[in-house]
Tab-separated table of C-alpha atoms and ligand atoms in Angstrom:
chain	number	residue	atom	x	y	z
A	1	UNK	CA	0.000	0.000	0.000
A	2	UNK	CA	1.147	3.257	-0.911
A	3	UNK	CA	1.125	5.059	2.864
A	4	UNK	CA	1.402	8.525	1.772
A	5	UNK	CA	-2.087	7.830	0.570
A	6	UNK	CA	-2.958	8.764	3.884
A	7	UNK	CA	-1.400	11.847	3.996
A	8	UNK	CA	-3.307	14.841	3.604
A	9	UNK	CA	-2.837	16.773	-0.009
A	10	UNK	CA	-0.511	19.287	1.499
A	11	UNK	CA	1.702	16.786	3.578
A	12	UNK	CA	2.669	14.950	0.762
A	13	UNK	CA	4.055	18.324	-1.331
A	14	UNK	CA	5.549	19.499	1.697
A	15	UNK	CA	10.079	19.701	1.711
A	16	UNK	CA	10.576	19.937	6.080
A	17	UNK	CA	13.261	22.222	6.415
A	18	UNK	CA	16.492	20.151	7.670
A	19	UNK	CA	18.247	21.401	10.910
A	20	UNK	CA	21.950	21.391	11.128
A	21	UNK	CA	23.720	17.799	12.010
A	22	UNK	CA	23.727	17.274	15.968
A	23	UNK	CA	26.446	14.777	15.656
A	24	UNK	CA	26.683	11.643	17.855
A	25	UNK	CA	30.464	11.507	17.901
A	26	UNK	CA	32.534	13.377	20.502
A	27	UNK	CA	35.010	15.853	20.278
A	28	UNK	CA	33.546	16.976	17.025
A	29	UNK	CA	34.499	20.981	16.766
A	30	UNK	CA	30.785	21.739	15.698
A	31	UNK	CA	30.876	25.097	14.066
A	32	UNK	CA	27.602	24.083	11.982
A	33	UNK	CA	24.415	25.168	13.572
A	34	UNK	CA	25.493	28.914	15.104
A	35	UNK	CA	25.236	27.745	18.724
A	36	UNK	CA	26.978	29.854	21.334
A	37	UNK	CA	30.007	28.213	22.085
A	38	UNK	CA	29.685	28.794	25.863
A	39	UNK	CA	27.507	27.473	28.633
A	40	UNK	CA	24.606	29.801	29.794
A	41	UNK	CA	24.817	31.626	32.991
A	42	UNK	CA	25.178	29.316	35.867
A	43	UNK	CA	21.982	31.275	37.080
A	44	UNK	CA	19.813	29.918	34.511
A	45	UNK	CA	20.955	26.411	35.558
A	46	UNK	CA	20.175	27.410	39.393
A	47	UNK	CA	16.591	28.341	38.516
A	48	UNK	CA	16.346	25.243	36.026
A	49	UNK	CA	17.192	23.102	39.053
A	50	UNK	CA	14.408	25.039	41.222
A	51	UNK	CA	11.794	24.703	38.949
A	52	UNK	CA	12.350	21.136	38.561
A	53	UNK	CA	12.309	20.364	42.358
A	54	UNK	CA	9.233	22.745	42.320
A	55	UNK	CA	5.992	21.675	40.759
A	56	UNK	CA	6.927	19.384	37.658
A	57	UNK	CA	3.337	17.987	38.066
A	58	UNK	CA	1.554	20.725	37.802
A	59	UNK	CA	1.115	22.420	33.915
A	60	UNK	CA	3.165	25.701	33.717
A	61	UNK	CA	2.135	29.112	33.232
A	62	UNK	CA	-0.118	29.182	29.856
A	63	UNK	CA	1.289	32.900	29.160
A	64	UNK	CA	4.314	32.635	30.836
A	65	UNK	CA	3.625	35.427	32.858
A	66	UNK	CA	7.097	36.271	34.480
A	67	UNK	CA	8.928	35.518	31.400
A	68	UNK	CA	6.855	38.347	29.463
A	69	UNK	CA	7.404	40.608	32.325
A	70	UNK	CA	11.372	40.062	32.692
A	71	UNK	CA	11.796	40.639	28.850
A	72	UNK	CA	9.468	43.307	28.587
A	73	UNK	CA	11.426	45.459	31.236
A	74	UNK	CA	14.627	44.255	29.676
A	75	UNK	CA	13.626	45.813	26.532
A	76	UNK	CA	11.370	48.437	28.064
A	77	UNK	CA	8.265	47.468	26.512
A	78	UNK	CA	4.968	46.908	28.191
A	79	UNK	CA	4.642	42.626	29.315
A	80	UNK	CA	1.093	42.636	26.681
A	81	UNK	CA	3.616	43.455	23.916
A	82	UNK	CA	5.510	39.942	24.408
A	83	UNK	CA	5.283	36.899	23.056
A	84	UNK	CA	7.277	34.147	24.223
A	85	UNK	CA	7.144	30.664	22.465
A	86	UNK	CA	8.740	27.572	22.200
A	87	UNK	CA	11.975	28.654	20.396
A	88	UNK	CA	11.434	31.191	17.799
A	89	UNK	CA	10.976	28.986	15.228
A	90	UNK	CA	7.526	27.976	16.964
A	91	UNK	CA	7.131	32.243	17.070
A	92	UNK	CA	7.682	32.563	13.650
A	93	UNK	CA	5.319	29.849	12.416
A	94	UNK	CA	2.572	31.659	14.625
A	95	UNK	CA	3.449	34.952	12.898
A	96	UNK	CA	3.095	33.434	9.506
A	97	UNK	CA	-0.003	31.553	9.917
A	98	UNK	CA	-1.479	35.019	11.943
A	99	UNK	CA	-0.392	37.872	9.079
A	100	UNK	CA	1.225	36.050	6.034
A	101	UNK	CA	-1.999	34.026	4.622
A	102	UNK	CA	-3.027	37.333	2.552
A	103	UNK	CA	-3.953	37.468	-1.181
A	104	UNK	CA	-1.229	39.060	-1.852
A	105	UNK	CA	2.278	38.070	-1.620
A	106	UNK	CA	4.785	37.457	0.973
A	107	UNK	CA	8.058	39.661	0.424
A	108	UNK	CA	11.254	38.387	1.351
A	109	UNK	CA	14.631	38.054	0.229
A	110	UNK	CA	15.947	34.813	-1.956
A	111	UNK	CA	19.086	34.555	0.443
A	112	UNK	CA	17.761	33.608	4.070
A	113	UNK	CA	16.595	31.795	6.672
A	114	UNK	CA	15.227	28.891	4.630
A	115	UNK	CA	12.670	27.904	7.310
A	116	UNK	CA	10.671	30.989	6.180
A	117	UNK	CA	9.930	29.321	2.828
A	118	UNK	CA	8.811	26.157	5.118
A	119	UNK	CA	6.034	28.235	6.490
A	120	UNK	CA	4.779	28.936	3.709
A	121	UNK	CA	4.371	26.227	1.884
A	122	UNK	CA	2.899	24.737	4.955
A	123	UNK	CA	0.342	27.621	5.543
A	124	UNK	CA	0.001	27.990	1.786
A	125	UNK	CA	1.184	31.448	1.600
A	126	UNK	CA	2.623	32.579	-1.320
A	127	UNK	CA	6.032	34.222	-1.100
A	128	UNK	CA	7.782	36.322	-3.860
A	129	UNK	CA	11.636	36.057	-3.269
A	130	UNK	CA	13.583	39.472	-4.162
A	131	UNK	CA	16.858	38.559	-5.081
A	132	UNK	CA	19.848	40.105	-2.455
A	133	UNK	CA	22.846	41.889	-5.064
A	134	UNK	CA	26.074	40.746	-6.345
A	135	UNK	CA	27.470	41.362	-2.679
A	136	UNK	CA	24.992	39.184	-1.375
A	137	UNK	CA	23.156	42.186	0.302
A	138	UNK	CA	19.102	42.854	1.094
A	139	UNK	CA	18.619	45.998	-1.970
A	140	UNK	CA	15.999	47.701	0.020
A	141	UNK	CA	14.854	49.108	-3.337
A	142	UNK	CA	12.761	45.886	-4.151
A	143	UNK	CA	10.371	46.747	-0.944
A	144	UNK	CA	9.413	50.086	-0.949
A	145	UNK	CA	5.541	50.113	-1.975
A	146	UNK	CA	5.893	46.546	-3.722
A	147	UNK	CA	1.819	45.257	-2.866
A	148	UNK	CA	2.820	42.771	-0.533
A	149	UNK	CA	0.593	40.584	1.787
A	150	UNK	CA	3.478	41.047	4.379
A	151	UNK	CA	7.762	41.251	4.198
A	152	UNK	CA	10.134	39.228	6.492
A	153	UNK	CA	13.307	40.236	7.314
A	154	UNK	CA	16.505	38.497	9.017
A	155	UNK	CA	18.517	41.285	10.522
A	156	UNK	CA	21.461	40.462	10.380
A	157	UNK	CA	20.544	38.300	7.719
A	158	UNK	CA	21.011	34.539	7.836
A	159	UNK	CA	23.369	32.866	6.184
A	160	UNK	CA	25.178	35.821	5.026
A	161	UNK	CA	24.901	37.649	8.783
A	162	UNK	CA	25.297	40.779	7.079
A	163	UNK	CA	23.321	43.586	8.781
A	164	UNK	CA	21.041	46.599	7.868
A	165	UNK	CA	20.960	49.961	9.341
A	166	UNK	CA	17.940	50.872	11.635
A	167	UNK	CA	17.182	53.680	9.219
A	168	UNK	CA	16.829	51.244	6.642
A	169	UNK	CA	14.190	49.009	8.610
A	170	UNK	CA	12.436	52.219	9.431
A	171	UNK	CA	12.032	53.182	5.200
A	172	UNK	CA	10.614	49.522	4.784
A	173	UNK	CA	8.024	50.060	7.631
A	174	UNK	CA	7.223	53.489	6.637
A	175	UNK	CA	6.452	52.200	3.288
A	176	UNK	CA	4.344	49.170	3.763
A	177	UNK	CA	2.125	50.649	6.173
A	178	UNK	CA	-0.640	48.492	5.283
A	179	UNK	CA	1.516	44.982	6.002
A	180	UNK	CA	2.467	43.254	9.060
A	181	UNK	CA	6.519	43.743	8.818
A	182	UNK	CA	8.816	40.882	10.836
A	183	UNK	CA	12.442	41.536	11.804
A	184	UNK	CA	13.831	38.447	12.982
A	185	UNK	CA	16.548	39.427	14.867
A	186	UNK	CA	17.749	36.068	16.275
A	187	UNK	CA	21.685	36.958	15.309
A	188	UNK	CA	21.266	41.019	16.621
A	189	UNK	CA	22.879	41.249	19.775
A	190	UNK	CA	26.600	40.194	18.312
A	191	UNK	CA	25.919	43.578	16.799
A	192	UNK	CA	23.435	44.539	14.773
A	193	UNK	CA	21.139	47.645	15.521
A	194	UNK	CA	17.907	46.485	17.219
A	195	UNK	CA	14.232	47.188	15.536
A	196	UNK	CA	12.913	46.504	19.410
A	197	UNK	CA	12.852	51.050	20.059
A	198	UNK	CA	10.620	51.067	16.758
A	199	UNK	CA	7.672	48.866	18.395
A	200	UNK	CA	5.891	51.690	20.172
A	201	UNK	CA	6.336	53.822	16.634
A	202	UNK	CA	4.895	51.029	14.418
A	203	UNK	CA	1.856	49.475	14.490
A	204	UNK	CA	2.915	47.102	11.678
A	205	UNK	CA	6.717	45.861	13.753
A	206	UNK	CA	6.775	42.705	14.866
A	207	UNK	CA	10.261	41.986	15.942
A	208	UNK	CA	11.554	38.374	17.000
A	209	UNK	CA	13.898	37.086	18.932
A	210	UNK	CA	15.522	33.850	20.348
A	211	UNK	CA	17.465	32.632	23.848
A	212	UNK	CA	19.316	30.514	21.722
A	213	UNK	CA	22.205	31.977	19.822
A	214	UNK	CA	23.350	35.011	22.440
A	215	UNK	CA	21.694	33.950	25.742
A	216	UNK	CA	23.141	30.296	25.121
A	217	UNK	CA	20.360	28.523	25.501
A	218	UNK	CA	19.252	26.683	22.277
A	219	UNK	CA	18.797	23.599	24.157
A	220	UNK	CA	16.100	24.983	26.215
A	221	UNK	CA	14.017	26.468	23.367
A	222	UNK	CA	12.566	29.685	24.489
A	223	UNK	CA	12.056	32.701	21.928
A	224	UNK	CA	9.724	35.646	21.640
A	225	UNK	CA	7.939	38.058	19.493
A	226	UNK	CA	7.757	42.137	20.580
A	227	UNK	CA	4.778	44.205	19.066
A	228	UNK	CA	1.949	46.361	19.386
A	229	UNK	CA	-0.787	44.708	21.448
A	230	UNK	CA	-3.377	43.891	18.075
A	231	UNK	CA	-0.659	41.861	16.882
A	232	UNK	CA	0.185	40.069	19.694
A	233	UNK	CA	-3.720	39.265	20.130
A	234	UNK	CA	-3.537	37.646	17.111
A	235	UNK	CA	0.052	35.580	17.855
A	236	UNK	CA	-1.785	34.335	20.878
A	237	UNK	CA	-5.143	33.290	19.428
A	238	UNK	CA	-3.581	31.087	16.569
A	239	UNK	CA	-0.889	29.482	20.212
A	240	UNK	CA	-4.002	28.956	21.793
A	241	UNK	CA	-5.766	27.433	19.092
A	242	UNK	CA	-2.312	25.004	18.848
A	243	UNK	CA	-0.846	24.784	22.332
A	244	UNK	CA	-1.967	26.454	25.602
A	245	UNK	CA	1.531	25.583	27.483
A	246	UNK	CA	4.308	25.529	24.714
A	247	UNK	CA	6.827	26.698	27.333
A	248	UNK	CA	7.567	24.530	30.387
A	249	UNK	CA	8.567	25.390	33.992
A	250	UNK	CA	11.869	25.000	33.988
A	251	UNK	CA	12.193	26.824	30.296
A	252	UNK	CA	10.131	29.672	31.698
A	253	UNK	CA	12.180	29.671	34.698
A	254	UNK	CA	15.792	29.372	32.991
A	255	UNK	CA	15.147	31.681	30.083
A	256	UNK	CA	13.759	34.901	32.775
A	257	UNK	CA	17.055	33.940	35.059
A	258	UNK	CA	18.867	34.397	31.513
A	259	UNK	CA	18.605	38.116	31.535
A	260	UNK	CA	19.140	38.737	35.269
A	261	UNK	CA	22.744	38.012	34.412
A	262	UNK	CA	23.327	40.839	32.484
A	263	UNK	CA	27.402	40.851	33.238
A	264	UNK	CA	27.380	37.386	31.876
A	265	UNK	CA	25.866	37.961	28.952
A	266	UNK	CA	28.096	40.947	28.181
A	267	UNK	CA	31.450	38.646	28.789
A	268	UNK	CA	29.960	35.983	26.008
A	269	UNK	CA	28.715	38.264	23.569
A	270	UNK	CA	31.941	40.144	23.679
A	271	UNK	CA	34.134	37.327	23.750
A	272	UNK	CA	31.930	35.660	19.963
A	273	UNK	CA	32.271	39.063	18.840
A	274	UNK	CA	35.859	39.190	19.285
A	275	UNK	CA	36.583	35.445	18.434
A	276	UNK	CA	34.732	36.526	15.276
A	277	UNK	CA	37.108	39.526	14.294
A	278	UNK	CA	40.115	37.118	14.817
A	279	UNK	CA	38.396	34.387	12.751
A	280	UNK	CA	37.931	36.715	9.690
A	281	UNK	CA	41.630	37.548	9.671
A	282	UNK	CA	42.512	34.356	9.637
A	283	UNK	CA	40.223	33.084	7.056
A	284	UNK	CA	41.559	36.066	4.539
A	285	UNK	CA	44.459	34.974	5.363
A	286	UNK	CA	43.969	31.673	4.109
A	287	UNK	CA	43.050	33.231	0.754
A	288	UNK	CA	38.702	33.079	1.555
A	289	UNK	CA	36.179	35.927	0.828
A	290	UNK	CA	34.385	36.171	3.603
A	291	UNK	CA	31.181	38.689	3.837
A	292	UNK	CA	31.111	41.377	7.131
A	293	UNK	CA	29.338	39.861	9.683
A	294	UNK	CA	27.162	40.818	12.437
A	295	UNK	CA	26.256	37.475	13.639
A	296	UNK	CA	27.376	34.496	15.389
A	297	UNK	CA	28.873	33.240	12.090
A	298	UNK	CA	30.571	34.209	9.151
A	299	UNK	CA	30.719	32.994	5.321
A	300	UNK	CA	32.808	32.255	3.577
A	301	UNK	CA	34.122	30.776	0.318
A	302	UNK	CA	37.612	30.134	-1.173
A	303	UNK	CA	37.961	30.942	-4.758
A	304	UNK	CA	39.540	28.155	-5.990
A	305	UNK	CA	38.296	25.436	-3.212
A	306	UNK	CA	34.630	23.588	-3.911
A	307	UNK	CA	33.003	24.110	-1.060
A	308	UNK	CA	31.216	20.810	-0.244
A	309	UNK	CA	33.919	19.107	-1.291
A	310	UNK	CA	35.853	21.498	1.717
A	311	UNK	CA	33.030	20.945	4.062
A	312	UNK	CA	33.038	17.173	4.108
A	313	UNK	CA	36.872	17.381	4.403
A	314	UNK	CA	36.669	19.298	7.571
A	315	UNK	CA	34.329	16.881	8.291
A	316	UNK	CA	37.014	14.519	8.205
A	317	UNK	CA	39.069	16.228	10.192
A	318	UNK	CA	36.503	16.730	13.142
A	319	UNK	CA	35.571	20.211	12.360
A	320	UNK	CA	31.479	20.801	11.186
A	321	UNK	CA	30.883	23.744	9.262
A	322	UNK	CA	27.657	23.986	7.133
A	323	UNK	CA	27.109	24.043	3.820
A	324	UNK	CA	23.787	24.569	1.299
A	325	UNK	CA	23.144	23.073	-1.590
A	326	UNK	CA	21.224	26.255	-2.998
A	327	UNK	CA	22.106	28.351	-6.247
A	328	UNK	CA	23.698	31.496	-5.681
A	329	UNK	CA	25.652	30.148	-1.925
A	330	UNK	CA	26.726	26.874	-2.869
A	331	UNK	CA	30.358	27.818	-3.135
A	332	UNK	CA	30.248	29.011	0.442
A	333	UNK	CA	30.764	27.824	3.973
A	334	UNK	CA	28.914	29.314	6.935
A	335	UNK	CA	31.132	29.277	9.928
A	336	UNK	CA	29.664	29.215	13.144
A	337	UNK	CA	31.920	31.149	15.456
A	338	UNK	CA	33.270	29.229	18.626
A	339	UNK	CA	35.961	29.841	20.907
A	340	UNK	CA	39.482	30.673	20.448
A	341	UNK	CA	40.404	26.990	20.695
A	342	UNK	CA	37.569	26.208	18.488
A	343	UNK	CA	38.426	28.698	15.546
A	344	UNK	CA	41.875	27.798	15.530
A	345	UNK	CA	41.368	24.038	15.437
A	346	UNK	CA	39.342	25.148	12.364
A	347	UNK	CA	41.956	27.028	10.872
A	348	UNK	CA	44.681	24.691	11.735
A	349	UNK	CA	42.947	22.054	9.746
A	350	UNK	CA	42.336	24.048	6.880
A	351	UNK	CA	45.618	24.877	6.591
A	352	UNK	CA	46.011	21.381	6.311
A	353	UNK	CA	44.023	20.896	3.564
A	354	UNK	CA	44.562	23.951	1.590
A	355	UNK	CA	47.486	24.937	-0.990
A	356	UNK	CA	49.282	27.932	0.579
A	357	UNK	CA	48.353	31.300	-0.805
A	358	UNK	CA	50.582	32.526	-3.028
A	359	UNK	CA	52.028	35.995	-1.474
B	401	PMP	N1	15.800	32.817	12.896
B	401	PMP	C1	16.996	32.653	12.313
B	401	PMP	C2	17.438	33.657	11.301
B	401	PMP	C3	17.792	31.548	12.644
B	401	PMP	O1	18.971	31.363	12.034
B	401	PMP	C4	17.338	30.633	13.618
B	401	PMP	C5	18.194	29.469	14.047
B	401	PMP	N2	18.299	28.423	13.176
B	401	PMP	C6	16.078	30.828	14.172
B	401	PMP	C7	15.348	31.944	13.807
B	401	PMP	C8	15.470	29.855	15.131
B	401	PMP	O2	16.034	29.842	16.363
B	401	PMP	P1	15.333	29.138	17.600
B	401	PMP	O3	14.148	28.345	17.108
B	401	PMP	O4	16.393	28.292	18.198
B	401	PMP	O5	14.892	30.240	18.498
């Protein structure tokens, strides 16, 4: 019997997106799925360990309550403007399936986070991909007053981690008044400028963010959304019409202990952004292009190196970088950034495997 017979229509067209490899072997150097490469605060573990000796058998907070409130005066927004859900991926499928399923189409750029294309095929919304330049960079130009159904927007962007000026995000809002506008700012705090002082201003800014790439904490799965209080309505109708507790206890409990430890967070950040800086050097060095970054990550690509080919050699050599098999990037690497020992074990082994540049 054919099984997908079963499926409904939709299943059987859909292509899942497919996460980065979380290998099974140790003492890979995993540089492939833009992780932080330190441990979160040893406060978030403290209140992880209280909230699992207190009250596993009850259900958690449906609207994570002190979560909203903690991020809210964090970012010094009102707790009704926040949205926290079960990583941001789980934020951004709400968002599409509450403002994307428009008759008109979805604007986004052809380079980025290729989840977003997931989401729509899933929800059925159609997308129109502007294409980024020669330099691999969002043209701005594309958006203004395009009819759109909505725009998304990875600032930085993902995989390039290049980044666009606040001004820049305030033009595209200013011109497609009439569409919700998402800034998914999961990469912004290795330095990027922030859309968050914009929410008040815009009625059509929803900004996202995740715990997992700065606040270390992908493993927990905690993200949020930031916007005016009619869009955040709608964000939690379509969650409670899916899930009424998509955050547990001890994820409520470790991700609001996450930005009490605003010292810690400062070291990290500062530490991947400077790790970062070094890495690029030595990557030029080594004869690569590699794009300005913003974000956890850089890419990369050597002009006369194939880069799967280099990616499954590293591979060999117990380094992970990531590679995609998409027109346009597939002669690139994207380089998570990790930590001093981490970087150089990457660039030790391509040295190994590449020709020296000639001088
Ligand atoms: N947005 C972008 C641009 C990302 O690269 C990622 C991480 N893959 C996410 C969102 C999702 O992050 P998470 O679900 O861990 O919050």
């Amino acid at each position: 019997m054919d099984g997908q017979a079963l499926w409904s229509p939709r299943v059987r067209e859909l292509v899942p997106y497919v996460p980065g490899e979380q290998p099974r072997i140790a003492n890979l150097v995993k540089l492939n799925t833009n992780e932080n490469p330190y441990p979160p605060s040893p406060r978030v573990v403290a209140a992880i360990e209280q909230a699992a000796r207190q009250g596993l058998q009850l259900y958690p907070d449906p609207e994570s309550t002190a979560l909203r409130e903690t991020i809210a005066a964090h970012h010094g927004i009102d707790a009704a403007q926040v949205f926290p859900g079960n990583g941001s991926d789980e934020v951004l499928a709400h968002a599409f399936f509450a403002f994307f399923q428009q008759p008109r189409p979805l604007l986004m750029p052809d380079i980025t986070y290729s989840f977003y294309r997931v989401y729509c095929q899933l929800y059925g919304i159609r997308a129109e991909l502007l294409p980024v330049d020669d330099a691999l960079q969002i043209d701005m130009a594309h958006y203004a007053g395009r009819p759109a159904g909505g725009v998304v927007i990875a600032n930085p962007n993902a995989p390039t981690g290049s980044a666009l000026p606040l001004a820049a995000i305030e033009t595209l809002l200013q011109s497609q008044p009439g569409s919700v506008v998402l800034v998914d700012e999961a990469y912004v705090d290795f330095g990027a400028d922030s859309a968050m002082p914009l929410v008040e201003k815009y009625p059509n800014l929803l900004v996202v963010h995740t715990l997992s790439k700065a606040r270390s904490l992908a493993g927990l799965r905690v993200g949020f959304a930031a916007g005016q209080r009619h869009l955040i309505e709608a964000l939690e109708r379509v969650k409670n019409s899916f899930n009424s507790y998509p955050l547990g206890r001890p994820a409520q409990a470790g991700a609001a202990a996450a930005y009490e430890d605003s010292e810690y967070f400062e070291q990290t950040r500062q530490a991947v952004i400077a790790a970062r800086e070094e890495l690029t050097v030595q990557l030029w060095r080594l004869g690569f292009d590699v794009l300005p970054s913003k974000a956890n990550f850089v890419f990369a690509r050597h002009p006369r190196q194939d880069a799967a080919a280099l990616a499954s050699r590293l591979r060999e050599h117990g380094v992970l970088v990531r590679h995609f098999k998409q027109p346009r990037i597939d002669q690139y690497l994207r380089i998570s950034v990790g930590t001093p020992a981490q970087c150089e074990a990457l660039v030790n082994a391509l040295r190994l495997l590449l020709p020296t540049p000639s001088p």
